[in-house]
Every structure is written in structure tokens, then in C-alpha cells.
mmCIF file of C-alpha atoms in Angstrom:
data_model
loop_
_atom_site.group_PDB
_atom_site.id
_atom_site.type_symbol
_atom_site.label_atom_id
_atom_site.label_comp_id
_atom_site.label_asym_id
_atom_site.label_seq_id
_atom_site.Cartn_x
_atom_site.Cartn_y
_atom_site.Cartn_z
ATOM 1 C CA MET A 1 70.074 51.817 30.801
ATOM 2 C CA LYS A 2 66.345 52.532 29.730
ATOM 3 C CA ILE A 3 66.832 48.862 27.719
ATOM 4 C CA VAL A 4 68.135 47.378 30.761
ATOM 5 C CA LEU A 5 65.338 48.726 33.116
ATOM 6 C CA CYS A 6 63.013 47.186 30.975
ATOM 7 C CA LEU A 7 64.660 43.660 30.947
ATOM 8 C CA CYS A 8 64.545 44.194 34.587
ATOM 9 C CA ALA A 9 60.968 44.831 34.618
ATOM 10 C CA LEU A 10 60.230 42.382 32.438
ATOM 11 C CA LEU A 11 61.705 39.687 34.416
ATOM 12 C CA ALA A 12 60.375 40.849 37.617
ATOM 13 C CA PHE A 13 56.701 40.787 35.809
ATOM 14 C CA ALA A 14 57.642 37.501 34.698
ATOM 15 C CA GLY A 15 58.737 36.140 37.810
ATOM 16 C CA ALA A 16 55.808 37.632 39.712
ATOM 17 C CA PHE A 17 53.494 35.625 37.671
ATOM 18 C CA HIS A 18 54.436 31.968 38.828
ATOM 19 C CA LEU A 19 53.070 30.459 35.990
ATOM 20 C CA SER A 20 53.114 26.978 36.559
ATOM 21 C CA ASP A 21 50.994 27.660 40.171
ATOM 22 C CA GLU A 22 48.975 29.832 38.914
ATOM 23 C CA ILE A 23 47.641 29.132 35.622
ATOM 24 C CA PRO A 24 45.305 26.175 34.941
ATOM 25 C CA THR A 25 46.797 23.123 32.932
ATOM 26 C CA LEU A 26 43.690 24.157 30.313
ATOM 27 C CA PHE A 27 45.246 27.265 28.953
ATOM 28 C CA VAL A 28 48.907 25.737 29.311
ATOM 29 C CA SER A 29 47.751 23.491 26.404
ATOM 30 C CA HIS A 30 46.232 26.387 24.585
ATOM 31 C CA ASP A 31 49.622 28.428 25.167
ATOM 32 C CA LEU A 32 47.770 31.412 26.218
ATOM 33 C CA PRO A 33 49.700 32.591 29.136
ATOM 34 C CA ASN A 34 53.206 32.413 27.169
ATOM 35 C CA ASN A 35 51.833 33.978 24.161
ATOM 36 C CA LEU A 36 50.506 36.821 26.054
ATOM 37 C CA LEU A 37 53.684 37.027 27.925
ATOM 38 C CA ALA A 38 55.608 37.153 24.758
ATOM 39 C CA GLU A 39 53.154 39.700 23.686
ATOM 40 C CA ILE A 40 53.717 41.801 26.522
ATOM 41 C CA SER A 41 57.781 41.170 26.447
ATOM 42 C CA ALA A 42 57.704 42.099 22.872
ATOM 43 C CA ARG A 43 55.962 45.682 23.357
ATOM 44 C CA LEU A 44 57.758 46.173 26.432
ATOM 45 C CA ALA A 45 60.795 45.508 24.587
ATOM 46 C CA THR A 46 59.869 48.324 22.020
ATOM 47 C CA ASP A 47 59.098 50.644 24.466
ATOM 48 C CA GLY A 48 55.532 50.672 23.953
ATOM 49 C CA PRO A 49 53.118 52.044 25.465
ATOM 50 C CA LEU A 50 51.145 50.205 28.368
ATOM 51 C CA ASP A 51 47.782 50.810 26.839
ATOM 52 C CA ASP A 52 49.033 48.580 24.047
ATOM 53 C CA ILE A 53 49.319 45.982 26.723
ATOM 54 C CA TRP A 54 45.809 46.746 28.198
ATOM 55 C CA LYS A 55 44.328 46.584 24.670
ATOM 56 C CA LEU A 56 45.877 43.084 24.179
ATOM 57 C CA PHE A 57 44.091 42.109 27.181
ATOM 58 C CA ASP A 58 40.652 43.892 25.780
ATOM 59 C CA THR A 59 41.033 42.340 22.581
ATOM 60 C CA LEU A 60 41.874 38.894 23.854
ATOM 61 C CA GLU A 61 38.736 39.043 25.974
ATOM 62 C CA THR A 62 36.709 40.460 23.452
ATOM 63 C CA ASN A 63 37.966 37.346 20.636
ATOM 64 C CA ILE A 64 36.800 34.842 23.441
ATOM 65 C CA ARG A 65 33.335 36.681 23.861
ATOM 66 C CA ASN A 66 32.754 36.773 19.925
ATOM 67 C CA GLU A 67 33.735 33.109 19.928
ATOM 68 C CA GLN A 68 31.259 32.334 22.738
ATOM 69 C CA VAL A 69 28.622 34.346 20.634
ATOM 70 C CA LYS A 70 29.476 32.487 17.729
ATOM 71 C CA HIS A 71 29.306 29.139 19.356
ATOM 72 C CA ASP A 72 25.855 30.118 20.680
ATOM 73 C CA GLU A 73 24.672 30.488 17.315
ATOM 74 C CA LEU A 74 26.188 27.502 16.039
ATOM 75 C CA TYR A 75 24.596 25.774 19.016
ATOM 76 C CA THR A 76 21.520 27.389 18.734
ATOM 77 C CA LYS A 77 21.113 25.969 14.744
ATOM 78 C CA GLN A 78 22.642 22.542 15.663
ATOM 79 C CA GLN A 79 19.450 22.411 18.222
ATOM 80 C CA ALA A 80 17.070 23.244 16.035
ATOM 81 C CA GLU A 81 18.720 20.802 13.416
ATOM 82 C CA CYS A 82 18.984 17.923 16.282
ATOM 83 C CA LYS A 83 15.160 18.753 17.420
ATOM 84 C CA SER A 84 13.678 18.432 13.304
ATOM 85 C CA GLU A 85 15.965 15.381 12.945
ATOM 86 C CA ARG A 86 14.465 13.883 15.977
ATOM 87 C CA SER A 87 11.350 14.717 15.017
ATOM 88 C CA PHE A 88 11.433 13.501 11.567
ATOM 89 C CA ARG A 89 12.981 10.245 12.396
ATOM 90 C CA ASN A 90 10.140 9.586 15.367
ATOM 91 C CA LYS A 91 7.536 10.374 12.597
ATOM 92 C CA GLU A 92 9.368 8.065 10.568
ATOM 93 C CA ILE A 93 9.644 5.008 13.204
ATOM 94 C CA ALA A 94 6.118 5.880 14.039
ATOM 95 C CA ASP A 95 4.295 5.460 10.419
ATOM 96 C CA ALA A 96 6.764 2.750 10.094
ATOM 97 C CA THR A 97 5.316 0.984 13.061
ATOM 98 C CA SER A 98 1.786 1.643 12.095
ATOM 99 C CA ALA A 99 2.278 0.242 8.537
ATOM 100 C CA LEU A 100 3.995 -2.814 10.004
ATOM 101 C CA ASN A 101 0.727 -3.043 12.928
ATOM 102 C CA ARG A 102 -1.479 -2.535 9.737
ATOM 103 C CA ALA A 103 0.549 -5.086 7.530
ATOM 104 C CA GLY A 104 0.247 -7.497 10.016
ATOM 105 C CA GLU A 105 -3.195 -7.456 10.956
ATOM 106 C CA GLU A 106 -3.843 -7.666 6.823
ATOM 107 C CA LYS A 107 -1.875 -10.596 6.808
ATOM 108 C CA ASN A 108 -3.712 -12.494 9.571
ATOM 109 C CA SER A 109 -7.025 -11.699 8.281
ATOM 110 C CA CYS A 110 -5.693 -12.866 4.791
ATOM 111 C CA GLN A 111 -3.859 -16.004 6.036
ATOM 112 C CA ILE A 112 -7.512 -16.774 8.088
ATOM 113 C CA SER A 113 -9.431 -16.091 4.890
ATOM 114 C CA LEU A 114 -6.715 -18.346 3.036
ATOM 115 C CA THR A 115 -6.927 -21.183 5.203
ATOM 116 C CA GLN A 116 -10.724 -21.125 5.041
ATOM 117 C CA ALA A 117 -11.016 -20.516 1.792
ATOM 118 C CA GLN A 118 -8.792 -23.572 1.005
ATOM 119 C CA GLY A 119 -10.851 -25.976 3.392
ATOM 120 C CA ASP A 120 -13.937 -24.852 1.600
ATOM 121 C CA LEU A 121 -11.825 -25.409 -2.002
ATOM 122 C CA LYS A 122 -11.254 -29.202 -0.486
ATOM 123 C CA THR A 123 -14.961 -29.693 0.749
ATOM 124 C CA ASN A 124 -16.193 -28.400 -2.505
ATOM 125 C CA LEU A 125 -14.268 -31.126 -4.567
ATOM 126 C CA LYS A 126 -15.084 -33.834 -2.607
ATOM 127 C CA SER A 127 -18.965 -32.914 -2.844
ATOM 128 C CA GLN A 128 -18.197 -32.764 -6.764
ATOM 129 C CA THR A 129 -16.340 -36.024 -6.728
ATOM 130 C CA ASP A 130 -20.016 -37.537 -4.537
ATOM 131 C CA ILE A 131 -22.079 -36.129 -6.951
ATOM 132 C CA GLU A 132 -20.505 -37.260 -10.126
ATOM 133 C CA ASN A 133 -20.205 -40.918 -8.492
ATOM 134 C CA ALA A 134 -24.182 -40.342 -7.711
ATOM 135 C CA LEU A 135 -25.026 -39.482 -11.121
ATOM 136 C CA GLN A 136 -23.051 -42.373 -12.390
ATOM 137 C CA THR A 137 -24.631 -44.439 -9.962
ATOM 138 C CA ILE A 138 -28.372 -43.651 -10.882
ATOM 139 C CA GLN A 139 -27.529 -43.339 -14.433
ATOM 140 C CA GLN A 140 -26.441 -47.181 -14.001
ATOM 141 C CA GLN A 141 -29.488 -48.038 -11.965
ATOM 142 C CA ARG A 142 -31.853 -46.323 -14.706
ATOM 143 C CA THR A 143 -30.082 -48.198 -17.418
ATOM 144 C CA GLY A 144 -30.641 -51.366 -15.533
ATOM 145 C CA GLY A 145 -33.997 -50.411 -15.036
ATOM 146 C CA ASN A 146 -34.618 -49.916 -18.372
ATOM 147 C CA GLU A 147 -33.304 -53.291 -19.114
ATOM 148 C CA ALA A 148 -35.531 -54.675 -17.033
ATOM 149 C CA TYR A 149 -38.480 -52.997 -18.668
ATOM 150 C CA GLN A 150 -37.949 -53.919 -21.823
ATOM 151 C CA GLN A 151 -38.077 -57.657 -20.924
ATOM 152 C CA ARG A 152 -40.916 -57.464 -19.072
ATOM 153 C CA VAL A 153 -42.562 -56.019 -22.141
ATOM 154 C CA ARG A 154 -41.212 -58.157 -24.049
ATOM 155 C CA GLU A 155 -42.542 -61.160 -21.709
ATOM 156 C CA HIS A 156 -45.940 -59.129 -21.529
ATOM 157 C CA THR A 157 -46.399 -58.930 -25.819
ATOM 158 C CA GLU A 158 -45.186 -62.689 -25.810
ATOM 159 C CA SER A 159 -48.046 -63.694 -23.176
ATOM 160 C CA LEU A 160 -50.661 -61.159 -25.118
ATOM 161 C CA GLN A 161 -49.578 -63.289 -28.222
ATOM 162 C CA ALA A 162 -49.625 -66.704 -26.579
ATOM 163 C CA ILE A 163 -53.215 -65.573 -25.170
ATOM 164 C CA GLU A 164 -54.695 -64.802 -28.525
ATOM 165 C CA GLN A 165 -52.925 -67.693 -30.467
ATOM 166 C CA GLY A 166 -54.866 -69.901 -27.392
ATOM 167 C CA ALA A 167 -57.825 -67.935 -27.857
ATOM 168 C CA SER A 168 -57.403 -68.765 -32.046
ATOM 169 C CA VAL A 169 -56.644 -72.580 -31.184
ATOM 170 C CA LEU A 170 -60.123 -72.775 -29.086
ATOM 171 C CA HIS A 171 -62.122 -71.454 -32.056
ATOM 172 C CA ASP A 172 -59.929 -73.832 -34.343
ATOM 173 C CA LEU A 173 -60.813 -76.727 -32.193
ATOM 174 C CA TYR A 174 -64.609 -75.926 -32.040
ATOM 175 C CA SER A 175 -64.731 -75.637 -35.633
ATOM 176 C CA GLY A 176 -62.832 -78.853 -35.874
ATOM 177 C CA THR A 177 -59.417 -77.492 -37.873
ATOM 178 C CA ALA A 178 -57.062 -77.966 -34.721
ATOM 179 C CA ASN A 179 -56.601 -80.737 -32.480
ATOM 180 C CA LEU A 180 -55.715 -81.082 -28.960
ATOM 181 C CA VAL A 181 -52.233 -81.101 -29.428
ATOM 182 C CA ASP A 182 -52.082 -77.511 -30.730
ATOM 183 C CA LEU A 183 -53.942 -76.535 -27.834
ATOM 184 C CA SER A 184 -51.837 -78.321 -25.094
ATOM 185 C CA LYS A 185 -49.162 -75.924 -26.775
ATOM 186 C CA VAL A 186 -50.742 -72.825 -26.374
ATOM 187 C CA SER A 187 -52.021 -74.022 -22.710
ATOM 188 C CA MET A 188 -48.291 -74.832 -21.967
ATOM 189 C CA THR A 189 -46.945 -71.215 -23.231
ATOM 190 C CA MET A 190 -49.605 -69.165 -21.814
ATOM 191 C CA LEU A 191 -48.721 -71.270 -18.555
ATOM 192 C CA LYS A 192 -44.993 -70.224 -18.884
ATOM 193 C CA TYR A 193 -45.786 -66.231 -19.453
ATOM 194 C CA ALA A 194 -48.425 -66.655 -16.470
ATOM 195 C CA ILE A 195 -45.678 -67.650 -14.480
ATOM 196 C CA VAL A 196 -43.004 -64.992 -15.378
ATOM 197 C CA ASN A 197 -45.218 -62.245 -14.996
ATOM 198 C CA HIS A 198 -46.787 -63.222 -11.711
ATOM 199 C CA HIS A 199 -50.200 -64.075 -13.548
ATOM 200 C CA THR A 200 -50.799 -67.797 -12.364
ATOM 201 C CA GLN A 201 -53.841 -66.440 -10.184
ATOM 202 C CA TYR A 202 -55.304 -65.031 -13.229
ATOM 203 C CA TYR A 203 -54.454 -68.358 -15.460
ATOM 204 C CA SER A 204 -55.980 -71.183 -13.009
ATOM 205 C CA GLY A 205 -59.578 -70.842 -14.036
ATOM 206 C CA LEU A 206 -58.706 -70.510 -17.849
ATOM 207 C CA ALA A 207 -56.425 -73.782 -17.192
ATOM 208 C CA GLY A 208 -59.452 -75.510 -15.198
ATOM 209 C CA ALA A 209 -61.608 -74.473 -18.686
ATOM 210 C CA LEU A 210 -59.260 -75.470 -21.056
ATOM 211 C CA ALA A 211 -58.969 -79.072 -19.280
ATOM 212 C CA GLN A 212 -62.857 -79.440 -19.430
ATOM 213 C CA VAL A 213 -62.567 -78.665 -23.088
ATOM 214 C CA ALA A 214 -59.568 -81.243 -23.763
ATOM 215 C CA GLN A 215 -62.118 -83.933 -22.101
ATOM 216 C CA LYS A 216 -64.863 -83.315 -24.973
ATOM 217 C CA ALA A 217 -62.342 -82.987 -27.479
ATOM 218 C CA ASP A 218 -63.864 -85.985 -29.225
ATOM 219 C CA MET A 219 -67.390 -84.706 -29.435
ATOM 220 C CA LEU A 220 -69.199 -81.621 -29.624
ATOM 221 C CA ILE A 221 -68.175 -78.765 -27.299
ATOM 222 C CA ASP A 222 -70.599 -77.152 -25.676
ATOM 223 C CA PRO A 223 -70.823 -73.587 -26.709
ATOM 224 C CA ALA A 224 -71.625 -72.757 -22.992
ATOM 225 C CA ILE A 225 -68.235 -73.776 -22.262
ATOM 226 C CA LEU A 226 -66.783 -72.165 -25.233
ATOM 227 C CA ALA A 227 -68.446 -68.902 -24.104
ATOM 228 C CA ARG A 228 -67.077 -69.357 -20.956
ATOM 229 C CA VAL A 229 -63.202 -70.290 -21.891
ATOM 230 C CA GLN A 230 -63.461 -67.178 -24.214
ATOM 231 C CA GLU A 231 -64.512 -65.115 -21.622
ATOM 232 C CA LEU A 232 -61.646 -66.139 -19.347
ATOM 233 C CA PHE A 233 -59.047 -65.642 -22.524
ATOM 234 C CA ALA A 234 -60.643 -61.855 -22.723
ATOM 235 C CA LYS A 235 -60.278 -61.711 -18.797
ATOM 236 C CA LEU A 236 -56.605 -63.095 -18.693
ATOM 237 C CA LYS A 237 -55.925 -60.587 -21.918
ATOM 238 C CA ALA A 238 -57.223 -57.791 -19.959
ATOM 239 C CA LYS A 239 -55.200 -58.817 -16.958
ATOM 240 C CA VAL A 240 -51.808 -59.022 -18.951
ATOM 241 C CA GLU A 241 -52.500 -55.538 -21.224
ATOM 242 C CA GLY A 242 -53.431 -54.290 -17.591
ATOM 243 C CA SER A 243 -50.173 -55.069 -16.338
ATOM 244 C CA LEU A 244 -48.266 -54.349 -19.459
ATOM 245 C CA GLN A 245 -49.820 -50.570 -18.686
ATOM 246 C CA THR A 246 -48.824 -50.599 -15.531
ATOM 247 C CA GLU A 247 -45.309 -51.387 -16.314
ATOM 248 C CA GLU A 248 -45.219 -48.556 -18.774
ATOM 249 C CA GLU A 249 -46.664 -46.372 -16.374
ATOM 250 C CA SER A 250 -43.895 -47.448 -13.630
ATOM 251 C CA GLU A 251 -41.164 -47.086 -16.073
ATOM 252 C CA LYS A 252 -42.057 -43.707 -17.018
ATOM 253 C CA LYS A 253 -42.544 -42.535 -13.586
ATOM 254 C CA ALA A 254 -39.204 -44.022 -13.123
ATOM 255 C CA VAL A 255 -38.050 -41.976 -15.783
ATOM 256 C CA GLU A 256 -39.071 -39.069 -14.582
ATOM 257 C CA GLU A 257 -37.581 -39.478 -10.952
ATOM 258 C CA PHE A 258 -34.538 -40.008 -12.889
ATOM 259 C CA MET A 259 -34.657 -36.923 -14.922
ATOM 260 C CA ALA A 260 -35.448 -35.181 -11.639
ATOM 261 C CA ILE A 261 -32.481 -36.405 -9.747
ATOM 262 C CA LYS A 262 -30.277 -36.359 -12.414
ATOM 263 C CA SER A 263 -31.296 -32.739 -12.969
ATOM 264 C CA ASN A 264 -30.925 -31.562 -9.375
ATOM 265 C CA LEU A 265 -27.408 -33.449 -8.793
ATOM 266 C CA GLU A 266 -26.373 -31.420 -12.346
ATOM 267 C CA ASN A 267 -27.849 -28.432 -10.935
ATOM 268 C CA GLN A 268 -25.713 -28.963 -7.812
ATOM 269 C CA LEU A 269 -22.411 -30.166 -9.564
ATOM 270 C CA GLN A 270 -22.632 -27.189 -11.897
ATOM 271 C CA LYS A 271 -23.277 -24.513 -8.266
ATOM 272 C CA LEU A 272 -20.446 -26.723 -6.882
ATOM 273 C CA LYS A 273 -17.871 -25.892 -10.224
ATOM 274 C CA GLU A 274 -18.800 -22.449 -10.161
ATOM 275 C CA ASN A 275 -18.463 -21.867 -6.562
ATOM 276 C CA GLU A 276 -15.083 -24.000 -7.410
ATOM 277 C CA GLN A 277 -13.873 -21.080 -9.496
ATOM 278 C CA LYS A 278 -14.802 -18.429 -7.216
ATOM 279 C CA LEU A 279 -12.774 -19.981 -4.687
ATOM 280 C CA ARG A 280 -10.026 -20.171 -6.804
ATOM 281 C CA ILE A 281 -9.961 -16.434 -7.543
ATOM 282 C CA ASP A 282 -10.536 -16.071 -4.032
ATOM 283 C CA ILE A 283 -7.504 -18.184 -3.163
ATOM 284 C CA SER A 284 -5.139 -16.494 -5.418
ATOM 285 C CA ASN A 285 -6.140 -13.063 -4.149
ATOM 286 C CA TYR A 286 -5.790 -13.881 -0.420
ATOM 287 C CA GLU A 287 -1.978 -15.632 -1.249
ATOM 288 C CA GLN A 288 -1.370 -12.331 -3.328
ATOM 289 C CA CYS A 289 -2.866 -10.163 0.253
ATOM 290 C CA VAL A 290 -0.568 -12.244 2.225
ATOM 291 C CA LEU A 291 2.207 -11.848 -0.297
ATOM 292 C CA GLN A 292 1.990 -7.856 -0.478
ATOM 293 C CA ALA A 293 1.707 -8.132 3.336
ATOM 294 C CA ASN A 294 4.667 -9.409 3.771
ATOM 295 C CA ASN A 295 6.701 -7.409 1.370
ATOM 296 C CA ILE A 296 5.144 -4.430 3.080
ATOM 297 C CA ILE A 297 6.016 -5.795 6.850
ATOM 298 C CA GLN A 298 9.462 -6.276 5.612
ATOM 299 C CA ASP A 299 9.937 -2.571 3.630
ATOM 300 C CA ALA A 300 8.320 -1.357 6.816
ATOM 301 C CA THR A 301 10.749 -3.536 9.444
ATOM 302 C CA THR A 302 13.754 -1.882 7.286
ATOM 303 C CA LYS A 303 12.424 1.216 7.426
ATOM 304 C CA LYS A 304 12.012 1.193 10.979
ATOM 305 C CA GLU A 305 15.271 -0.292 11.869
ATOM 306 C CA ARG A 306 16.920 2.030 9.079
ATOM 307 C CA ASN A 307 15.689 5.112 10.938
ATOM 308 C CA SER A 308 16.256 3.748 14.565
ATOM 309 C CA GLY A 309 19.904 3.488 13.780
ATOM 310 C CA LEU A 310 19.959 6.808 12.289
ATOM 311 C CA LEU A 311 17.862 8.370 15.180
ATOM 312 C CA GLU A 312 20.495 6.835 17.770
ATOM 313 C CA ASN A 313 23.175 8.192 15.739
ATOM 314 C CA GLY A 314 21.937 11.607 15.628
ATOM 315 C CA ASN A 315 21.174 11.330 19.308
ATOM 316 C CA ARG A 316 25.009 10.197 20.064
ATOM 317 C CA MET A 317 25.691 13.406 17.691
ATOM 318 C CA CYS A 318 23.699 15.785 19.494
ATOM 319 C CA ASN A 319 24.602 14.667 22.467
ATOM 320 C CA THR A 320 28.316 15.243 21.429
ATOM 321 C CA PHE A 321 27.354 18.563 20.323
ATOM 322 C CA ASP A 322 25.832 19.252 24.062
ATOM 323 C CA SER A 323 29.042 18.041 26.024
ATOM 324 C CA GLU A 324 31.186 20.026 23.452
ATOM 325 C CA TYR A 325 29.400 23.110 23.773
ATOM 326 C CA GLN A 326 29.306 22.736 27.294
ATOM 327 C CA THR A 327 33.205 21.570 27.737
ATOM 328 C CA ALA A 328 33.954 24.803 25.048
ATOM 329 C CA ASN A 329 31.748 27.269 27.391
ATOM 330 C CA SER A 330 33.700 25.807 30.587
ATOM 331 C CA GLN A 331 37.034 26.514 28.705
ATOM 332 C CA ARG A 332 35.793 30.350 27.616
ATOM 333 C CA LYS A 333 34.782 31.081 31.179
ATOM 334 C CA GLU A 334 38.012 29.939 32.776
ATOM 335 C CA GLN A 335 40.460 31.647 30.078
ATOM 336 C CA LEU A 336 37.987 34.866 30.899
ATOM 337 C CA GLU A 337 38.876 34.234 34.571
ATOM 338 C CA LEU A 338 42.439 33.584 33.699
ATOM 339 C CA LEU A 339 42.638 36.787 31.588
ATOM 340 C CA ALA A 340 40.846 39.011 34.540
ATOM 341 C CA LYS A 341 43.310 37.428 36.866
ATOM 342 C CA LEU A 342 46.443 38.023 34.331
ATOM 343 C CA ARG A 343 45.054 41.498 34.006
ATOM 344 C CA ALA A 344 44.864 41.813 37.710
ATOM 345 C CA ILE A 345 48.750 40.673 37.951
ATOM 346 C CA SER A 346 50.023 43.115 35.368
ATOM 347 C CA GLN A 347 48.177 45.980 36.263
ATOM 348 C CA ALA A 348 49.700 45.650 39.772
ATOM 349 C CA LYS A 349 53.187 45.197 38.404
ATOM 350 C CA LEU A 350 53.276 47.493 35.602
ATOM 351 C CA GLY A 351 51.766 50.171 37.099
ATOM 352 C CA SER A 352 54.993 50.437 39.069
ATOM 353 C CA ILE A 353 56.983 50.748 36.295
ATOM 354 C CA THR A 354 57.708 54.350 35.344
ATOM 355 C CA LYS A 355 59.842 55.704 32.318
ATOM 356 C CA PRO A 356 63.018 57.412 33.201
ATOM 357 C CA PRO A 357 63.551 60.956 32.645
ATOM 358 C CA ALA A 358 65.709 61.996 29.087
ATOM 359 C CA THR A 359 68.577 63.028 31.367
ATOM 360 C CA ALA A 360 69.117 59.385 32.828
ATOM 361 C CA ASN A 361 69.560 58.678 28.965
ATOM 362 C CA ILE A 362 72.118 60.841 28.349
ATOM 363 C CA GLN A 363 73.832 59.994 31.776
ATOM 364 C CA ILE A 364 73.715 56.086 30.679
ATOM 365 C CA HIS A 365 75.428 57.290 27.277
ATOM 366 C CA GLU A 366 78.122 59.409 28.537
ATOM 367 C CA GLU A 367 79.516 56.524 30.948
ATOM 368 C CA ARG A 368 79.824 54.153 27.938
ATOM 369 C CA PRO A 369 83.562 53.569 27.311
ATOM 370 C CA TYR A 370 82.760 54.353 23.691
ATOM 371 C CA GLU A 371 81.221 57.261 21.576
ATOM 372 C CA LEU A 372 78.323 57.233 19.563
ATOM 373 C CA LYS A 373 79.670 59.011 16.203
ATOM 374 C CA ASP A 374 75.899 59.539 15.042
ATOM 375 C CA ALA A 375 72.223 58.044 15.349
ATOM 376 C CA ASP A 376 72.692 54.896 13.145
ATOM 377 C CA GLU A 377 75.727 54.104 14.977
ATOM 378 C CA GLU A 378 74.498 54.336 18.267
ATOM 379 C CA GLU A 379 71.239 52.053 17.229
ATOM 380 C CA GLU A 380 73.933 49.273 15.659
ATOM 381 C CA ARG A 381 75.460 49.399 19.175
ATOM 382 C CA LYS A 382 72.192 48.674 21.137
ATOM 383 C CA PRO A 383 72.311 45.419 22.542
ATOM 384 C CA ARG A 384 69.892 43.192 21.220
ATOM 385 C CA SER A 385 66.923 41.741 23.414
ATOM 386 C CA THR A 386 66.535 37.923 23.490
ATOM 387 C CA PHE A 387 62.688 38.910 23.502
ATOM 388 C CA ARG A 388 61.423 38.657 19.936
ATOM 389 C CA LYS A 389 58.098 40.162 19.134
ATOM 390 C CA LYS A 390 55.934 36.503 18.330
ATOM 391 C CA PRO A 391 52.976 36.339 15.876
ATOM 392 C CA ARG A 392 49.988 36.644 17.580
ATOM 393 C CA ARG A 393 48.237 33.187 17.556
ATOM 394 C CA LYS A 394 44.414 32.112 17.738
ATOM 395 C CA LEU A 395 43.405 30.921 21.115
ATOM 396 C CA PHE A 396 41.082 28.083 19.259
#
């Protein structure tokens, strides 16, 4: 009879719950009410004390609250890790951005310097070509000038020789060992060189005096005329020698000017060559600078993109942590509210159930159509309850 009463009480208790209407869907999925009812039914079936049922409620509530504490601790740790990760990634992104900006500025500066150096090198090489051409030109001019000088020296020398020969013929003509033919040859030679050396103005007076000598060749030459002609020969010779000295001085001055110009051009060329080497070194350094800046830009860009991706992934993960934490908090709150509601219903329903006295048990046994031989046999004949004690399942 006691078993029948317990079964009736359990059925009434389960019916009073109206689980499909009063229990939220969230906890149906966790099977909390079904497990709880099964546990309560098992305890009632074994005639367990009601305190065990209240302890069961306490245990479930404690488990939920402990789980909340553990989740709080985990969430606090996750928040700290998220903060650290975000700080680290943001710093890495900031460092990469700073390196990217510095490398960009360095590249622009090196590129400008490289372009300028390349322009300077082009100008330098053109200047070298111009100076080399100028050196070649003045060298050719100097060679031509020297050849002209040598020609004038030969002409002056031959003119002096003709003058000396004329003076000698005049002396021989005066002494009777020469004739007018010899004098005529010498006169033509002197006239030739006078024209070549532009000394015709000096030769005109001598030519007149020689004409007078030729007219009196068949008679004795007047010593005064001879002295005058000799004086004219001496003056012409002095003029030719003076002209030759002028040519030598002009040549010397031309050589000095040539050497000065040549030295100046060669010095400029040497400086240009030295500057060329410096420019080539600078160009190489600027090219290396641009290359290094490009490498830094590439590395910094890769670093920025990689850390930006990791930061985005980390933010998604941390947002998931937040969402999961808020969802779990809501679920646990609903679980606690449900437990409180179930506890209240259980207290209302189970509080009205009282255990029957011992005589009632005896009376129930006497009314049975068969006799109990002993306690073991009586236990064997007890009807088996359809409510079996289920193992407790974890809520999460």
C-alpha cells in the first residue's frame, strides 16, 4: 500500500508541474527537468527522505553557481588575454606603420638624390667630352702654329743668308771679282724673302741703291755709294733679325699660353674624373638605399597586414568570448530561476504528502490474497516500480 501511495503522489507531483507549459525550451534541451523529475521519482520510489530532494535542489544550484564562478574566472582571464593580444597587435601595427612611413620618406629622399646624381653624372661626362675635344683642338692649333713658326724661322734665316750673300757680292763687285749677274741673282733672292716676310718697305731703299751700283758697274764704284748700300744691307739685316726675334717671342708666348690653357683644361678634366668616381659611388649608395627602403616597405607592409589579420581574428574570438559569456550567464540565470520555481512547486506538492503509519502497512499486507512466508519472500513479491533511479547527468 505504501508503494501505491508513493506512486500516486509521484504521478500527482509530475502532473502538477505541467512541464510542456512551465519549463523554458532552453532547459528542455539540457534535459534538466526530466532528469530532476526522474531523480525525485527514484528517491520517492525508494522511500527516501524529503531532505534528500531538497539537497538535490541545493546541489544543482551549487553546481550552477560554481560553474558561474569558474566561467567568471575564465572570462576574466580571457579578457586579460584579449587586452594583451590587442595591445600587442596594435603596437606591432603601429611599429609597422611607423617603419613604413620612415622607409617611404627615406626612399623618396634617396630617389631624389639618385635622380640628381644621375643628372650630375650625365653633365659631368658631357663636360669631360667637351674638355677632351677642346684639348684636342688646342693641340692641333698648337701643332699648326709651331709648324708655321718653323716655316717663318726658315724664311727669316734664308733671308738673312741672302742679305749676307748680297753684301758679299757687293764687296766682290767693288773689288772686281764679281759681276752684275751675281748681283742681280742676289737682289732677286732678297726681294723674294722681303715679300715673304713682309719686309718690302725695308727692301725698297736697298733696291734703289743697288740699281745705282748696277749703273756704274763698268766704272769705279763711288765709296760713298758703297758705304750707303752697306748701311742699307745692315739695316735690312737688323730688321730681319728683329722680325725673327719677334717671331721667336710670339712663339714662346703662344707656347706658354697653350701650356696654361692645356694645364687648366687637364686640371678641370682631372677634377671631373674624380667627381665622376664620387658620383658613381653616390649613385650606387642611393640605389642601395632605394633597394633597402623597398625591402623595408615590403617587410613592413607584410607585418602590418599579418598583424591586422591577427588582430581581426583576435577581435572576432574575443567577441565570441563575450557573446558566449553573456549567453551562458543568461542560461544559468534561467536555470536558477527554473530551479527556484521547481523547488517552490515541489515544496507545495510534496509538503502535503505524509508517510502512512505502520498499522496501515500491516493492514495492507493482511488484505493481500496470499501470505508472506518471510521477509525475503515478501520483498520478492513487491511490485516492481517503473521508476528507476537514473545516474545524475552533468548540466553542461
